[in-house]
One Martini backbone bead per residue (centre of mass of N, CA, C, O) as a GRO file, in nm:
protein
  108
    1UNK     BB    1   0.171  -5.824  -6.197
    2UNK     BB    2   0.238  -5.846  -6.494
    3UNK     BB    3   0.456  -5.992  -6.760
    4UNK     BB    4   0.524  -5.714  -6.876
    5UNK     BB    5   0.614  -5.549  -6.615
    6UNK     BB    6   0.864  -5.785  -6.595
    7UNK     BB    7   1.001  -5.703  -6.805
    8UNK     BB    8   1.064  -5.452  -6.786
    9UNK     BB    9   1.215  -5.501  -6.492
   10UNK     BB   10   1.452  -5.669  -6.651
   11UNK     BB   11   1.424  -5.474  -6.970
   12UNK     BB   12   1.446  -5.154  -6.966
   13UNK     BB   13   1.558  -5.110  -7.273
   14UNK     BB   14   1.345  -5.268  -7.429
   15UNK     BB   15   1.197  -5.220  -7.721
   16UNK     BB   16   0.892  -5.272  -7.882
   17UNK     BB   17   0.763  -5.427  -8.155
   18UNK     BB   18   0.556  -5.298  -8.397
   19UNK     BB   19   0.359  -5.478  -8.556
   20UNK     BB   20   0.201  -5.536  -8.888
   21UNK     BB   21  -0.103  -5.604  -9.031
   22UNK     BB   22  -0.159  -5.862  -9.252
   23UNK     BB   23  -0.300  -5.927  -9.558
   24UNK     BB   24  -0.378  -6.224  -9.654
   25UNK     BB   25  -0.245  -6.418  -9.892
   26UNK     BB   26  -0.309  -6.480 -10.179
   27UNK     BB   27  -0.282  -6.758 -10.462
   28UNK     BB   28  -0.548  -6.586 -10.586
   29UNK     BB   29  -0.731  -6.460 -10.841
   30UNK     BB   30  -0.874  -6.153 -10.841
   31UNK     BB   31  -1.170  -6.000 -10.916
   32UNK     BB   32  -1.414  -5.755 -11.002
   33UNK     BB   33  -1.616  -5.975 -11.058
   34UNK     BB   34  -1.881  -6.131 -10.936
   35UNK     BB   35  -1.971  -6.426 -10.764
   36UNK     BB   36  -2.209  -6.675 -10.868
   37UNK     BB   37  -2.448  -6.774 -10.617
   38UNK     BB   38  -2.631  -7.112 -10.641
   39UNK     BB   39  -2.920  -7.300 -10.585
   40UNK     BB   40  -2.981  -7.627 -10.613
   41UNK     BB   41  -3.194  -7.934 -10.787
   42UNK     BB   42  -3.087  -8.271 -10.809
   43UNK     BB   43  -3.261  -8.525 -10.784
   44UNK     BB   44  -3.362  -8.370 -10.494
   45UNK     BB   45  -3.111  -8.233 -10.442
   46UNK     BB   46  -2.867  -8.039 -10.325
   47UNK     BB   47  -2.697  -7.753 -10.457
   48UNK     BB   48  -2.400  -7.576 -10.542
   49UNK     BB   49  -2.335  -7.302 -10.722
   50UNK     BB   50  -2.026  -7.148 -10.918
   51UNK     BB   51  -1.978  -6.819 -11.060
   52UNK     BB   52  -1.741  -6.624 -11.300
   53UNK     BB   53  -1.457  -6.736 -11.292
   54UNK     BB   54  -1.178  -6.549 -11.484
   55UNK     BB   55  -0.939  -6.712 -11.435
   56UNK     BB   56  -0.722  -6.990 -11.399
   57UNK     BB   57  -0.784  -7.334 -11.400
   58UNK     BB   58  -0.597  -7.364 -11.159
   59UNK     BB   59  -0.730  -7.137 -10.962
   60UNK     BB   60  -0.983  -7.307 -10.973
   61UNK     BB   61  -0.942  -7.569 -10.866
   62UNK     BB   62  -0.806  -7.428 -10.581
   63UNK     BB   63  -1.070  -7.374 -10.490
   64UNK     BB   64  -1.242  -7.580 -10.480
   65UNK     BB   65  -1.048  -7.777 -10.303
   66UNK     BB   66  -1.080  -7.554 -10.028
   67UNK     BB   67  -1.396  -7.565 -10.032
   68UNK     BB   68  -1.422  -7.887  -9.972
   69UNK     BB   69  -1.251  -7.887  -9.718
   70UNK     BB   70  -1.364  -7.680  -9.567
   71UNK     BB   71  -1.664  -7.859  -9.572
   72UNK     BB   72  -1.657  -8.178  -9.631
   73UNK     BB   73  -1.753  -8.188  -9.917
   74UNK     BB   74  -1.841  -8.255 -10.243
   75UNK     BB   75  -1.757  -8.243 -10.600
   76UNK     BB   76  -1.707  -8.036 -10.898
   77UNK     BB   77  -1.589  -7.931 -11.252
   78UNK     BB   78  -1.821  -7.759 -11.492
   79UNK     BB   79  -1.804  -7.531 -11.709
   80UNK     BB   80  -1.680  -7.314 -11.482
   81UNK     BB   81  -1.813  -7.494 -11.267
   82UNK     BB   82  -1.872  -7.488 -10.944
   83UNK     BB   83  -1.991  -7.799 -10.726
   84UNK     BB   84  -2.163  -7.846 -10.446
   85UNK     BB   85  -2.296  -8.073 -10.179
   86UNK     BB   86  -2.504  -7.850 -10.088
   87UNK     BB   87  -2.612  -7.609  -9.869
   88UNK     BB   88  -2.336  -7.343  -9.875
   89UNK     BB   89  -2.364  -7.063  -9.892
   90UNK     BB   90  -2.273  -6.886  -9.667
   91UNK     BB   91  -1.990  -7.037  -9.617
   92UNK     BB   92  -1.890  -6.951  -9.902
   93UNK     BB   93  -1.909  -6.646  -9.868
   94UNK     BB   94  -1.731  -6.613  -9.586
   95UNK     BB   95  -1.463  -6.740  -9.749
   96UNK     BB   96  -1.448  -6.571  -9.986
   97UNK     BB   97  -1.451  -6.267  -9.848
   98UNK     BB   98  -1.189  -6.326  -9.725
   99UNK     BB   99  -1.010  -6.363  -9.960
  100UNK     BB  100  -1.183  -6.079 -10.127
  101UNK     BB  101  -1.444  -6.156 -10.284
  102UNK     BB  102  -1.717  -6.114 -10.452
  103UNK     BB  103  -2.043  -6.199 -10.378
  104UNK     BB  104  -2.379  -6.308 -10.538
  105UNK     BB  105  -2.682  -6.419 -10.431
  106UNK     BB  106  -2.863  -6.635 -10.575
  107UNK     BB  107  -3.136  -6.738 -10.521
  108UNK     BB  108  -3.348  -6.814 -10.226
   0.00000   0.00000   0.00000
């Protein structure tokens, strides 16, 4: 006899409520055309670069610093572009499709 039937046989008039499965909300706005995800080497080095974002500059800014934290990488934003250091091409779009955003990937 598992928990449930425990519970049956203790409360047998109580009705169990269906919760609703909600998509996480998210507090960034979210846009129609895909964000471009590329790769470059600078000075030898790898960087991820992400363009098109044309949301509001704090929603810019909180998406950077999102991206920074959970991938614990450096990084910078220039020109309406975010700068990852190193090649996170991959994570960077798996954080992002769950967020809900379109993602389209340049180069390499």
């Amino acid at each position: 006899m598992d928990l449930k039937d425990q519970l049956k046989n203790l409360f047998p008039e109580h009705v169990p409520e269906q919760s609703e499965a909600k998509a996480p909300e998210s507090n960034i706005w979210l846009q129609e055309e895909p964000i471009i995800c590329k790769y470059e080497k600078r000075k030898g080095k790898p960087i991820t670069l992400l363009e098109g974002y044309n949301g509001a500059a704090k929603d810019f800014k909180l998406l950077a610093k999102e991206l920074k934290t959970k991938l614990s990488v450096g990084g910078s934003i220039k020109n309406e572009t975010i700068i990852i250091q190193g090649d996170y091409r991959d994570k960077i779009m798996d954080i992002l499709k769950k967020k809900g955003f379109r993602v389209k990937r340049v180069g390499g």
